[in-house]
Short mmCIF file of C-alpha atoms in Angstrom, two decimals:
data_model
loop_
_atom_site.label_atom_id
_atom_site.label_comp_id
_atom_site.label_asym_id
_atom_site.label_seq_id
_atom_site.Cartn_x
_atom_site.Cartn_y
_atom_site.Cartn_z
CA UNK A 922 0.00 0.00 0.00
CA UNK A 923 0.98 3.37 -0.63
CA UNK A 924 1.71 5.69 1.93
CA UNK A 925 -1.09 8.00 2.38
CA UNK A 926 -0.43 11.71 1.26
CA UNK A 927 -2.96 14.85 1.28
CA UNK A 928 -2.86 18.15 0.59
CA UNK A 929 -4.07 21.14 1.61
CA UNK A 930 -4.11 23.64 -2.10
CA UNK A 931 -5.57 26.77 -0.63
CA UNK A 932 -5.62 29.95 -3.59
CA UNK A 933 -4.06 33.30 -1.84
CA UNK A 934 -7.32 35.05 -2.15
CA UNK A 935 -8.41 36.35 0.87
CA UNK A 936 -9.50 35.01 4.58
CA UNK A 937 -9.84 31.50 5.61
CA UNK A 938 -13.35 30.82 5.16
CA UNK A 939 -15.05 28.05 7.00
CA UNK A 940 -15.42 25.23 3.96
CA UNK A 941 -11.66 25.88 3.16
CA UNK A 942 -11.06 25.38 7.02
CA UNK A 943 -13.09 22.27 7.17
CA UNK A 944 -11.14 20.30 3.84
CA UNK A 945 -7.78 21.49 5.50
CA UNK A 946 -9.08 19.62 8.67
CA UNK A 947 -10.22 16.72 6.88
CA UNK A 948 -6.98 16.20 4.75
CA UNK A 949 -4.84 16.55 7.88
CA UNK A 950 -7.12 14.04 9.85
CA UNK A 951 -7.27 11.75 6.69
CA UNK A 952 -3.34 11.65 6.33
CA UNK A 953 -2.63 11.58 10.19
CA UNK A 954 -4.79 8.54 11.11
CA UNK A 955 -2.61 6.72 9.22
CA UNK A 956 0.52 8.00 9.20
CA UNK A 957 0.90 9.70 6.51
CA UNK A 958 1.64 12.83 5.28
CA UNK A 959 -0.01 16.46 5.23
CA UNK A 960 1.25 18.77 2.33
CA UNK A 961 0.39 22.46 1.92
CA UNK A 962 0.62 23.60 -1.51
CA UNK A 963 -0.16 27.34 -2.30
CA UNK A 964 -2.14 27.48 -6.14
CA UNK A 965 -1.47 31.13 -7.53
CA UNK A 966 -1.61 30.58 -11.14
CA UNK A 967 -4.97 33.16 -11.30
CA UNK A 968 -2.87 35.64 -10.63
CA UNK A 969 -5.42 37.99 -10.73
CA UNK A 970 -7.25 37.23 -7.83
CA UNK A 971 -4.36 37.42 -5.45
CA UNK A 972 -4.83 39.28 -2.57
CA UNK A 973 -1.27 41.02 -0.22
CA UNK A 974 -1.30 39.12 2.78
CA UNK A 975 -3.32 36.13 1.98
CA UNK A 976 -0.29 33.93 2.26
CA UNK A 977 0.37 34.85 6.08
CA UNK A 978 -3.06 34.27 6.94
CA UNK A 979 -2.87 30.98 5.09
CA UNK A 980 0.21 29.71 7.25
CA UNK A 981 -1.14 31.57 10.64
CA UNK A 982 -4.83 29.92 10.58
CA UNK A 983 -2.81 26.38 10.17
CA UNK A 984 -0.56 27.01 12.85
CA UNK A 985 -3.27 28.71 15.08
CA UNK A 986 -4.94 25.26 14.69
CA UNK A 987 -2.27 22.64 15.01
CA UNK A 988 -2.63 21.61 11.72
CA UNK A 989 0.99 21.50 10.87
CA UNK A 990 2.15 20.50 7.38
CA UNK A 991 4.99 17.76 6.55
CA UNK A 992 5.92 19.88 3.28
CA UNK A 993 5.21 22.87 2.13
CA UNK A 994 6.58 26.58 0.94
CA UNK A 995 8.15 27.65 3.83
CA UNK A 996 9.86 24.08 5.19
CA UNK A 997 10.22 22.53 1.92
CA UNK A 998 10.62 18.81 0.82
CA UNK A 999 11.16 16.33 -1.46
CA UNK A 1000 8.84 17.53 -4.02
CA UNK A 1001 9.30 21.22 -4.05
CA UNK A 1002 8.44 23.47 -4.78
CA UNK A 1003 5.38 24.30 -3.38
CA UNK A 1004 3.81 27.52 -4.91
CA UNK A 1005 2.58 26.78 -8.03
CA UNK A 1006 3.60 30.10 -10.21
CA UNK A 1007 6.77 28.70 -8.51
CA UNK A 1008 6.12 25.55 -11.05
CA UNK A 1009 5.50 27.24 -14.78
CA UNK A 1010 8.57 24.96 -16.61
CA UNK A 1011 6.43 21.57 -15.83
CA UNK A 1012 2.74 22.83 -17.40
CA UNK A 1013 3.62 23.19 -20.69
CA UNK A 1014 6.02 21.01 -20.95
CA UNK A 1015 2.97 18.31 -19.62
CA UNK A 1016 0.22 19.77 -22.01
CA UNK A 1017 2.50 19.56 -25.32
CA UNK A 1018 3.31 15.37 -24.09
CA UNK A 1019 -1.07 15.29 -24.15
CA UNK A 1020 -1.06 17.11 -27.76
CA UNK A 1021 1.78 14.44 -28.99
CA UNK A 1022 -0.20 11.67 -28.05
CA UNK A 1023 -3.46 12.93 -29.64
CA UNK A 1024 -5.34 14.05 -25.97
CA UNK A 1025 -5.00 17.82 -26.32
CA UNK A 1026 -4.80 20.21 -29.48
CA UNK A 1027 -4.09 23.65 -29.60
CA UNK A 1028 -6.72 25.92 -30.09
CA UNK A 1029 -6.09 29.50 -31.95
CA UNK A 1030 -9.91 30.43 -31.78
CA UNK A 1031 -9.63 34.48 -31.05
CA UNK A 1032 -12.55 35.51 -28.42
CA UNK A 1033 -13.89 37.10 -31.17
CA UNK A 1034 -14.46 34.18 -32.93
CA UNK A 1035 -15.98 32.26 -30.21
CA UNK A 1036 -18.13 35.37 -29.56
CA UNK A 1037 -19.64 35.22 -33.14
CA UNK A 1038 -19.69 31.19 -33.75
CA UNK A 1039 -20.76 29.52 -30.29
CA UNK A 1040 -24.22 31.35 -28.56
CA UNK A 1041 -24.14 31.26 -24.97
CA UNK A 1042 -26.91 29.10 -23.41
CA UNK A 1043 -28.08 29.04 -20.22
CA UNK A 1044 -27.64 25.93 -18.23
CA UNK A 1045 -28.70 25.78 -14.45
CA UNK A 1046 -29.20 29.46 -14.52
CA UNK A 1047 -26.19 30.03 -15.50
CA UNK A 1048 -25.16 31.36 -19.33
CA UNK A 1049 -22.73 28.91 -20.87
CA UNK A 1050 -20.56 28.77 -24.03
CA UNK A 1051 -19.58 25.61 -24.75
CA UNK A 1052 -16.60 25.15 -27.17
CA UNK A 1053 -17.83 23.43 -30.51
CA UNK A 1054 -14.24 21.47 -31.37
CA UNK A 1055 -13.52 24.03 -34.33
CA UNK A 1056 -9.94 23.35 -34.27
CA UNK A 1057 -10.12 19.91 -32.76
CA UNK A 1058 -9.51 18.11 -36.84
CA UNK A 1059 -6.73 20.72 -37.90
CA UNK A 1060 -4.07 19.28 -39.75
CA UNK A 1061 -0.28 19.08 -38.54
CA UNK A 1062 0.51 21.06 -41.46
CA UNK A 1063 -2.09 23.75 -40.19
CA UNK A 1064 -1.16 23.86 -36.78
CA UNK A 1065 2.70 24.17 -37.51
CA UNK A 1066 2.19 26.71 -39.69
CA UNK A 1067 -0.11 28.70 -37.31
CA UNK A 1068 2.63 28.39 -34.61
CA UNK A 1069 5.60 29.57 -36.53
CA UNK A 1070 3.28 32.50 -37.67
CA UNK A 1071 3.01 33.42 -33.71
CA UNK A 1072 -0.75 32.60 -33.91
CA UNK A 1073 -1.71 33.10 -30.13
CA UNK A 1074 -3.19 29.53 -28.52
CA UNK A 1075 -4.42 27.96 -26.03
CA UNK A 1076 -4.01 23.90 -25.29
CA UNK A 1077 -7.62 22.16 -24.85
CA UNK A 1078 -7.89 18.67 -24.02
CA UNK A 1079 -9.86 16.20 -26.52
CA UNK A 1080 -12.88 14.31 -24.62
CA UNK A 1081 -13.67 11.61 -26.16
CA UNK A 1082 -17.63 12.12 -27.69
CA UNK A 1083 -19.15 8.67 -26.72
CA UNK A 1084 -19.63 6.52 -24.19
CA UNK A 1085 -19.42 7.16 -20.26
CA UNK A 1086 -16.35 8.23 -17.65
CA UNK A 1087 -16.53 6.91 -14.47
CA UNK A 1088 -15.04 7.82 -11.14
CA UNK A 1089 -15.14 6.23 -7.44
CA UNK A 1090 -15.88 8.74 -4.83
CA UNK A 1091 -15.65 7.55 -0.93
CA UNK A 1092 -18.33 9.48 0.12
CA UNK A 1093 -20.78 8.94 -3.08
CA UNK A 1094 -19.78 6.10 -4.39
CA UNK A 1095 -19.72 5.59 -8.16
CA UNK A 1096 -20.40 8.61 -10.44
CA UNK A 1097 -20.70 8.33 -14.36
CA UNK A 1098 -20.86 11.15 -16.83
CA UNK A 1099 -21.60 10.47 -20.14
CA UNK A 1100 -18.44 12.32 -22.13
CA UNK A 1101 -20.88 14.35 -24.42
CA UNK A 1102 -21.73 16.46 -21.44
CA UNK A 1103 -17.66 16.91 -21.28
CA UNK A 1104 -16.34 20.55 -22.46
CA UNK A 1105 -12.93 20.46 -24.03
CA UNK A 1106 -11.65 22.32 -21.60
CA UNK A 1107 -8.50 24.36 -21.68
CA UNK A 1108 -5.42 23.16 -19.91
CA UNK A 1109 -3.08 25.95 -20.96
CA UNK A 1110 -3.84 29.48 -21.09
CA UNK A 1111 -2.76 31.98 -23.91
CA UNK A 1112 -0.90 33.79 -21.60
CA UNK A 1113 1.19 30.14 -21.05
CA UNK A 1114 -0.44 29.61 -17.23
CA UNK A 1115 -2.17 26.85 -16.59
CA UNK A 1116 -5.77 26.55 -15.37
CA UNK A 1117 -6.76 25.70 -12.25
CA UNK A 1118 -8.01 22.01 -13.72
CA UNK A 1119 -4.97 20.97 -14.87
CA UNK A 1120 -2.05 22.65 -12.60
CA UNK A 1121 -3.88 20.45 -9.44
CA UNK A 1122 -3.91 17.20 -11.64
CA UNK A 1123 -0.43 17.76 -12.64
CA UNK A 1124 1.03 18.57 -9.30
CA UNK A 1125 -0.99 15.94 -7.34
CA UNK A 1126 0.46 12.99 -9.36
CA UNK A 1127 4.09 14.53 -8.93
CA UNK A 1128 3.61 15.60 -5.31
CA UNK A 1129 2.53 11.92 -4.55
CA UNK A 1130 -1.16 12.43 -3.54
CA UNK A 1131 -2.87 9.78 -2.72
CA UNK A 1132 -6.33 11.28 -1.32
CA UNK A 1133 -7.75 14.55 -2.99
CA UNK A 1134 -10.25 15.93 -0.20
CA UNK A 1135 -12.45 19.03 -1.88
CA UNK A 1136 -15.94 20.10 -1.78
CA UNK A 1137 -18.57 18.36 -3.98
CA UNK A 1138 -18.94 21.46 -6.52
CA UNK A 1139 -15.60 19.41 -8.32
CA UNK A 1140 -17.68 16.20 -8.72
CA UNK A 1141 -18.65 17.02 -12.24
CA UNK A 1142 -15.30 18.07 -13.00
CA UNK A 1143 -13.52 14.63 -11.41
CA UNK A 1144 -14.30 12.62 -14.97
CA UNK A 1145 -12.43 15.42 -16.68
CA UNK A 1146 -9.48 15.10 -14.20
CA UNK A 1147 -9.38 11.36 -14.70
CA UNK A 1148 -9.64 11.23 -18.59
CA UNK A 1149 -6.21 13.51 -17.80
CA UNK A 1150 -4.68 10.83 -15.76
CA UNK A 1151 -5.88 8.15 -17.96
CA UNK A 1152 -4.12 10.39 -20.41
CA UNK A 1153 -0.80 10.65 -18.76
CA UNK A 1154 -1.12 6.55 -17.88
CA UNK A 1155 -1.07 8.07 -14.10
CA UNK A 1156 -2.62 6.39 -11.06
CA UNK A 1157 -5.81 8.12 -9.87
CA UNK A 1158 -5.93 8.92 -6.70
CA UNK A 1159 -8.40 8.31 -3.79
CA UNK A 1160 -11.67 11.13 -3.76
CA UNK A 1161 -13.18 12.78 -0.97
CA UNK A 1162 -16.11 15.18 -1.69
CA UNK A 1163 -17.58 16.92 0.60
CA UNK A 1164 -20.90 18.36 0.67
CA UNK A 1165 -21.19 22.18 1.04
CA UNK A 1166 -21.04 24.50 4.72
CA UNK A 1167 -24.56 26.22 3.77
CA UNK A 1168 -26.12 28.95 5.88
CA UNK A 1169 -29.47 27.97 5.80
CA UNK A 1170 -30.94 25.48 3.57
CA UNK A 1171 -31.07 27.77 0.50
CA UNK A 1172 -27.98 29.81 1.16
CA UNK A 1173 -24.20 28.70 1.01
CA UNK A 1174 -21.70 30.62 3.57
CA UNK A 1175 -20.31 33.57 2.17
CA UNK A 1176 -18.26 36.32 3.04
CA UNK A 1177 -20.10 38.56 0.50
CA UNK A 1178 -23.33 37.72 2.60
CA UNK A 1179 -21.77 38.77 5.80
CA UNK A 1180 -20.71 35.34 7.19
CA UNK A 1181 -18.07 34.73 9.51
CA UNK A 1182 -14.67 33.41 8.72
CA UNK A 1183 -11.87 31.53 10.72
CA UNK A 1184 -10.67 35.26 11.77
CA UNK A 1185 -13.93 36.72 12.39
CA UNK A 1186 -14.85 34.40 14.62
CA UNK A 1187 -11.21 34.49 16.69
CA UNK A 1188 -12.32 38.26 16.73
CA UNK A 1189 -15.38 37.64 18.37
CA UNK A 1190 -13.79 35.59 21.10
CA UNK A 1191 -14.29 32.23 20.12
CA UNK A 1192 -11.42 29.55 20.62
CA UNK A 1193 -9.55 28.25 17.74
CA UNK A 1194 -9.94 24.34 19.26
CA UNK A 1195 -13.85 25.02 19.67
CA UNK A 1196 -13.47 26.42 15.99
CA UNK A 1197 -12.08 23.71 14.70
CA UNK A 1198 -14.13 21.01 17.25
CA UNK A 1199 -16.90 22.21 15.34
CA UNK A 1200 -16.33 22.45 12.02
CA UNK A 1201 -15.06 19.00 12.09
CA UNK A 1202 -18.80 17.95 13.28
CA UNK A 1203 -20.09 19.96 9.88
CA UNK A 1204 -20.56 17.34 7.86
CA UNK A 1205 -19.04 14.38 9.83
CA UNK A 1206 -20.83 12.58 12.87
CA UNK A 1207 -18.52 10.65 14.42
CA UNK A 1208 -19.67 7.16 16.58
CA UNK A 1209 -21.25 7.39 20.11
CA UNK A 1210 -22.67 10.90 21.52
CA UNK A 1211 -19.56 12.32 21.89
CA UNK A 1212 -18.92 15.83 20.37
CA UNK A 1213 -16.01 17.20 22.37
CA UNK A 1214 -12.51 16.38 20.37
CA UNK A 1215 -8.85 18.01 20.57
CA UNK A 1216 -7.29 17.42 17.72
CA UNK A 1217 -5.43 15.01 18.63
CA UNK A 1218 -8.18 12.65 19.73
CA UNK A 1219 -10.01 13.64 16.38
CA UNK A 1220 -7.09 11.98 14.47
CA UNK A 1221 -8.10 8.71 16.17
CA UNK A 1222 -11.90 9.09 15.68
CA UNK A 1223 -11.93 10.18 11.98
CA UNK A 1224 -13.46 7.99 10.04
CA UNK A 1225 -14.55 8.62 6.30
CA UNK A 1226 -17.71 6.50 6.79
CA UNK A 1227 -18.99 9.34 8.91
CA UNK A 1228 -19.14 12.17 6.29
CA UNK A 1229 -22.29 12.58 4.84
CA UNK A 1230 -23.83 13.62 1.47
CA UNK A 1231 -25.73 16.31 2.69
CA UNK A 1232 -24.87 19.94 3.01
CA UNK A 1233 -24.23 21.01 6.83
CA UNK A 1234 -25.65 23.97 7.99
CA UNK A 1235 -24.06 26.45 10.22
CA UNK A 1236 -25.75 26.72 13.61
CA UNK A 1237 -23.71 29.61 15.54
CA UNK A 1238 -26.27 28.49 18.87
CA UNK A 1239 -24.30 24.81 18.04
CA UNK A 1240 -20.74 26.59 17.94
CA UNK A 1241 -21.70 29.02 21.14
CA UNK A 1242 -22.22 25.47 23.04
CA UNK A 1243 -19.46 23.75 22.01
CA UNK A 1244 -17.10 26.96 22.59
CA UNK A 1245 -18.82 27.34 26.22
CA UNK A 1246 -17.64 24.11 26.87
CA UNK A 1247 -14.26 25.01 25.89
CA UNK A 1248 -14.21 27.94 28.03
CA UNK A 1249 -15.53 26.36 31.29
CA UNK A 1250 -12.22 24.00 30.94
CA UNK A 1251 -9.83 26.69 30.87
CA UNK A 1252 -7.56 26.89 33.74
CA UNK A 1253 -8.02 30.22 35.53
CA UNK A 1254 -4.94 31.43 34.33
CA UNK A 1255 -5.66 30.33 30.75
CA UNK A 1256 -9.23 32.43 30.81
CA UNK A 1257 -7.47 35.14 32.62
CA UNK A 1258 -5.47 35.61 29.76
CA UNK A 1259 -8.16 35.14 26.78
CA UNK A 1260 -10.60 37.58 28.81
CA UNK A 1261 -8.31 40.24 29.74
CA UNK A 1262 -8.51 41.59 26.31
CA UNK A 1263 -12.37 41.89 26.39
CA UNK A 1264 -12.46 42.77 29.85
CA UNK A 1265 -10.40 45.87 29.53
CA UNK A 1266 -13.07 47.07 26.68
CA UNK A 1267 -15.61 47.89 29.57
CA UNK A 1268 -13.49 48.21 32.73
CA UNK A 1269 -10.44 51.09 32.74
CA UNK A 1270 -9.96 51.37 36.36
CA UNK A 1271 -7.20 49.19 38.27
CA UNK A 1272 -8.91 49.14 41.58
CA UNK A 1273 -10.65 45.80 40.67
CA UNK A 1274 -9.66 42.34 41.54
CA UNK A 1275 -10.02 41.09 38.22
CA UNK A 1276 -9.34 37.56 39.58
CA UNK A 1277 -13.10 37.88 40.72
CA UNK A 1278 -14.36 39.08 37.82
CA UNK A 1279 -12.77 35.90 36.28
CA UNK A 1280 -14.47 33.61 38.25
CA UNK A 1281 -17.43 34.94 37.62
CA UNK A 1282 -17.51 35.33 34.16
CA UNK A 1283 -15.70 31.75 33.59
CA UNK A 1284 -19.05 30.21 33.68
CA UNK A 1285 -20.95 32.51 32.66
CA UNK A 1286 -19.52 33.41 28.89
CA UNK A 1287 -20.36 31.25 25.89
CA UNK A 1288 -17.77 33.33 23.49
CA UNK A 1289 -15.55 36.42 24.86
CA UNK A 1290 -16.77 39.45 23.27
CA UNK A 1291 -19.91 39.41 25.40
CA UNK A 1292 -17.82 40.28 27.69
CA UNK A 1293 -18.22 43.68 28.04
CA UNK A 1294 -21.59 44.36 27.62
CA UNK A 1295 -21.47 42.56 31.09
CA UNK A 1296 -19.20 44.83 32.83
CA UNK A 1297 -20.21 48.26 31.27
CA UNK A 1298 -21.86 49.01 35.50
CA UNK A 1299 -17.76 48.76 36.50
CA UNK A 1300 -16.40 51.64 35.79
CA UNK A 1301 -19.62 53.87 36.21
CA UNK A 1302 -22.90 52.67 37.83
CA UNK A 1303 -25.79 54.19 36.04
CA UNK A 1304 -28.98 55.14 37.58
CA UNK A 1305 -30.72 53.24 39.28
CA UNK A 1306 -34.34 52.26 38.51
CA UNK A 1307 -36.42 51.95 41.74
CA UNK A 1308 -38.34 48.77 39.73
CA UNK A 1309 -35.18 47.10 39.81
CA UNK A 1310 -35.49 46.94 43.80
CA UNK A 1311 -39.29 44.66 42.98
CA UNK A 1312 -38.82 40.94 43.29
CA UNK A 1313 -41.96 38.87 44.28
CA UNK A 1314 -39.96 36.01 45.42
CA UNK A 1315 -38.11 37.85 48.38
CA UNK A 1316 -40.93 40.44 48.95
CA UNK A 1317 -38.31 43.15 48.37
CA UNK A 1318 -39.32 46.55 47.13
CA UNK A 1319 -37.63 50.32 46.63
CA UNK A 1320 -39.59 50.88 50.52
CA UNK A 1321 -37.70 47.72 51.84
CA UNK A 1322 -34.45 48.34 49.90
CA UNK A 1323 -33.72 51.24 52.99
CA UNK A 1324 -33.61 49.10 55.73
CA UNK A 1325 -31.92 46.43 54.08
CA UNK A 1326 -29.03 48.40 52.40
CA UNK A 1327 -28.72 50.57 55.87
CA UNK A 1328 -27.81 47.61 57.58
CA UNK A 1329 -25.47 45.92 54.82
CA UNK A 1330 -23.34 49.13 54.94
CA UNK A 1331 -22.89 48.80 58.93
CA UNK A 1332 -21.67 45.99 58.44
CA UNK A 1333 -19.24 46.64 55.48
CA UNK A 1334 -18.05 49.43 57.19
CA UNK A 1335 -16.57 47.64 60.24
CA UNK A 1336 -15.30 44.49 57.76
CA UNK A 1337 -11.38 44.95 57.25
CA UNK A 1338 -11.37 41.84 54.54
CA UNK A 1339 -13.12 41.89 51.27
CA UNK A 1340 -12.34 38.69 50.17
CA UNK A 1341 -14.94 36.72 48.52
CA UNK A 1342 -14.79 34.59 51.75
CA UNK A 1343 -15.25 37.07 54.49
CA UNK A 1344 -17.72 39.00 52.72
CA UNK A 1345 -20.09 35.72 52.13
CA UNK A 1346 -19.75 35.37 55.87
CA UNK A 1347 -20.64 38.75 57.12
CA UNK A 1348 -23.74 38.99 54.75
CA UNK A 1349 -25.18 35.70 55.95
CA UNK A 1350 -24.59 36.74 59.58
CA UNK A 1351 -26.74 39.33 59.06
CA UNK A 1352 -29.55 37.28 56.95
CA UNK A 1353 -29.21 34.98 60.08
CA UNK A 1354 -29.07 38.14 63.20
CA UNK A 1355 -32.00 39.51 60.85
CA UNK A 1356 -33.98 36.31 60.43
CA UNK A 1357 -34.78 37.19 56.85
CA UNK A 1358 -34.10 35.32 53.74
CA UNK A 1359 -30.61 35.68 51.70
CA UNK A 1360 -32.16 37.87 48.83
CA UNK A 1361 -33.98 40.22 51.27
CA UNK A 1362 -30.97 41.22 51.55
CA UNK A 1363 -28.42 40.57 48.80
CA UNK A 1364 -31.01 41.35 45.77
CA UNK A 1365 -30.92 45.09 47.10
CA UNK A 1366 -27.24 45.05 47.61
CA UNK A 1367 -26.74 43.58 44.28
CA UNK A 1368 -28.84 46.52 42.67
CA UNK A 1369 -27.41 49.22 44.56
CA UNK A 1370 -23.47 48.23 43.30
CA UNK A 1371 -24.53 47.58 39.98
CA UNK A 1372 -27.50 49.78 38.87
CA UNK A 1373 -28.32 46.86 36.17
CA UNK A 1374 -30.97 43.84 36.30
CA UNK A 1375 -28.38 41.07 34.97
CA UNK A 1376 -25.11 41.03 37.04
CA UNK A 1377 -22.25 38.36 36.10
CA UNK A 1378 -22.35 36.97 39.74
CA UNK A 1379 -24.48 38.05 42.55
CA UNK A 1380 -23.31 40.88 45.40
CA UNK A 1381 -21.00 39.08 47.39
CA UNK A 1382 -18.99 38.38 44.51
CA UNK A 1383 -19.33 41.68 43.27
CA UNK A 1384 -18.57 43.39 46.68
CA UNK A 1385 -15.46 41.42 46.65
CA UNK A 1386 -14.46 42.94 43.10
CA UNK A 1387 -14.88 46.41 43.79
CA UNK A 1388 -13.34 46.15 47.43
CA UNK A 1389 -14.36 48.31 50.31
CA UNK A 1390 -14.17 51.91 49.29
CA UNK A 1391 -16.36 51.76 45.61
CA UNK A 1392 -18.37 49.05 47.46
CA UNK A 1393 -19.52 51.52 50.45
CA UNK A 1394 -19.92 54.54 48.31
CA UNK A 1395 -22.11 53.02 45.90
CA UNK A 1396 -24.17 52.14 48.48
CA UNK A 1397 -24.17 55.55 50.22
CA UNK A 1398 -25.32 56.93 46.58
CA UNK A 1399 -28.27 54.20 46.38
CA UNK A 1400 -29.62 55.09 50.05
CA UNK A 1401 -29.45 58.60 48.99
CA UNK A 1402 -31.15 58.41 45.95
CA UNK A 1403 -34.29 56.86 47.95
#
């Protein structure tokens, strides 16, 4: 058996969107589980399209998610090199062996020709021109003399017009195409570069790739890529297509459409293993309930037999859970140092135990940038509404409030330690000296220090945070303003 080789063949176009994510994933899970090897090829041949920068975000999304490549631009190997415009000498060289053999032809059909001789017809709401083979039967003598005239050209390969190509996929199993459907497409530009279709046939075979992972939009080109092999007397390789990341049932993901990508959602305060925990459940369910993976673990569990044939759709309430999860396992430390960021949106001061706030928000956030729409009462209390005093439950009111706040600040006063601790212990003392229930007297506390209805912990916590002098002169404001 050959040794398993995939390869990630991202075009320098932009931002890391969340299908291109998911077939890096895939090919690096494929390759891993059995030992094999992970190659990262950059395809730049459409050179228009490039876009400064694309590159770095490219090799920074990869490494942000442990997906690190065996080969590829920056470390090199044994079939180098890795960028395709980095490649040009083998193309042409390639197409002109097809033309010798009688699969390809050269094709000196100006635009303007095709413009006035093949009608564009629209196929799947789309408006296609389909090449009619005018130069497919032009003699050697014609074609020689065309090229030592400096006719301009292009190199199309020759379907054949009969009978039916058929490829294996491992997700859909056997696919046929009957070769009259088949375009002669064009392998070699007239500016020399190669199209997309051929460059990735070429370099797969001489890059040793064994499984092609890509999303199911190629499946009606795979006959065409096959035909080229069969061409070239090259072994196929494996298939993997995968069905589309769509955003509802009608809509695919798109950037254009205002959907998130691998750095958007970083931005937002999700974390890259969540990220990648759950785009590796987007169209693959692996056995058992389980749903939480590292990577690591995911290279064990991967099995092809799990990816389905139908599209996946995103469900951000899915990726919020998942990511919530994630969070609740940090270490303190380790959401210390993701939350800081957001934290430091809302809250300016430095006379905060932000260890507090940590703990309280640990459970409490499902992705960081909520953050600090939780803590905007920090650094400035607003007003506070006397409704927010009203809860049936404790029989609490803006009239009972008084009392209850008069003696909570008697107490705070003559407390020396504000740890979360000591705080808890005077407050229930005086629930128990009072003989009144907890929030009779900790739902009016809770108010006065925050001025909000929603409160990422409840007073004591809160108390604790702000420590003794913001703590007691929020409360003098609150009695005041009764």
């Amino acid at each position: 058996m050959r040794k398993v080789r995939t390869r990630f063949a991202p075009s320098p176009t932009g931002y890391m969107h969340i299908g291109n994510l998911r077939t890096a994933l895939y090919a690096y899970l494929i390759a891993k589980k059995d030992g094999g090897d992970f190659i990262l090829r950059i395809e730049d041949t459409d050179q228009g399209r490039l876009v400064e920068g694309a590159v770095d975000v490219i090799y920074d999304t990869l490494k942000d998610c442990g997906l690190h490549w065996d080969e590829g631009p920056d470390i090199g190997g044994d079939y180098g090199p890795y960028v395709q415009s980095e490649r040009m000498d083998n193309y042409l060289v390639w197409a002109k062996k097809l033309v010798e053999n009688g699969s390809a032809y050269y094709c000196f059909c100006t635009e303007e020709e095709l413009d006035s001789r093949i009608p564009k017809k629209e196929e799947g709401g789309e408006m296609i021109r389909r090449y009619d083979g005018h130069c497919r039967n032009l003699s050697k003598e014609e074609v020689e003399a065309k090229l030592a005239a400096g006719t301009p050209y292009v190199i199309r390969q020759k379907m054949p017009s009969e009978g039916v190509t058929t490829f294996h996929d491992l997700v859909y199993g056997d696919v046929s195409v009957e070769n009259k459907e088949l375009e002669d497409q064009i392998l070699i530009k007239s500016d020399g570069m190669p199209t997309y279709n051929f460059a990735n046939v070429v370099d797969d075979h001489l890059m040793g790739i064994t499984h092609v992972v890509r999303g199911n939009e190629y499946l009606s080109s795979s006959p065409k890529y096959n035909l080229l092999y069969e061409a070239f007397g090259w072994d196929t390789p494996e298939y993997i297509h995968c069905a589309p990341v769509m955003k509802d049932e009608h809509q695919k993901l798109s950037k254009r459409n205002g959907d998130a990508s691998y750095q958007d959602l970083v931005a937002k305060g999700y974390l890259t293993e969540a990220i990648l925990n759950y785009i590796a459940l987007l169209g693959w369910s692996p056995k058992g309930e389980r749903e939480i993976f590292t990577v690591e673990e995911l290279t064990h569990e991967f099995d092809l037999s799990g990816i389905s044939k139908s599209p996946a759709i995103f469900d951000p309430e899915k990726l919020k859970y998942i990511n919530a999860e994630y969070i609740r396992a940090l270490s303190h430390d380790e959401f210390k140092e993701h939350a800081m960021p957001f934290i430091r949106q809302a809250v300016r001061r430095d006379d905060v135990d932000f260890d507090i706030l940590c703990d309280v928000l640990q459970p409490r956030t499902e992705f960081f940038s909520d953050i600090p729409e939780k803590l905007s009462f920090i650094d400035e209390r607003p007003d506070i509404d006397p409704e927010l005093y009203n809860s049936k439950k404790f029989k609490t009111n803006a009239e009972t409030a008084q009392p209850a706040l008069e003696a909570s600040l008697k107490v705070l006063e003559e407390l020396g330690d504000y740890s979360v601790e000591s705080v808890h212990s005077a407050l229930l003392s005086l629930v128990e000296s009072l003989g009144v229930k907890n929030g009779w007297i900790l739902g009016p506390l809770r108010v006065a220090i925050s001025g909000v209805q929603v409160t990422p912990g409840g007073a004591v916590e809160l108390i604790a945070a702000l420590g003794k002098e913001e703590t007691l002169s929020r409360i003098g404001s609150a009695l005041a303003a009764l």
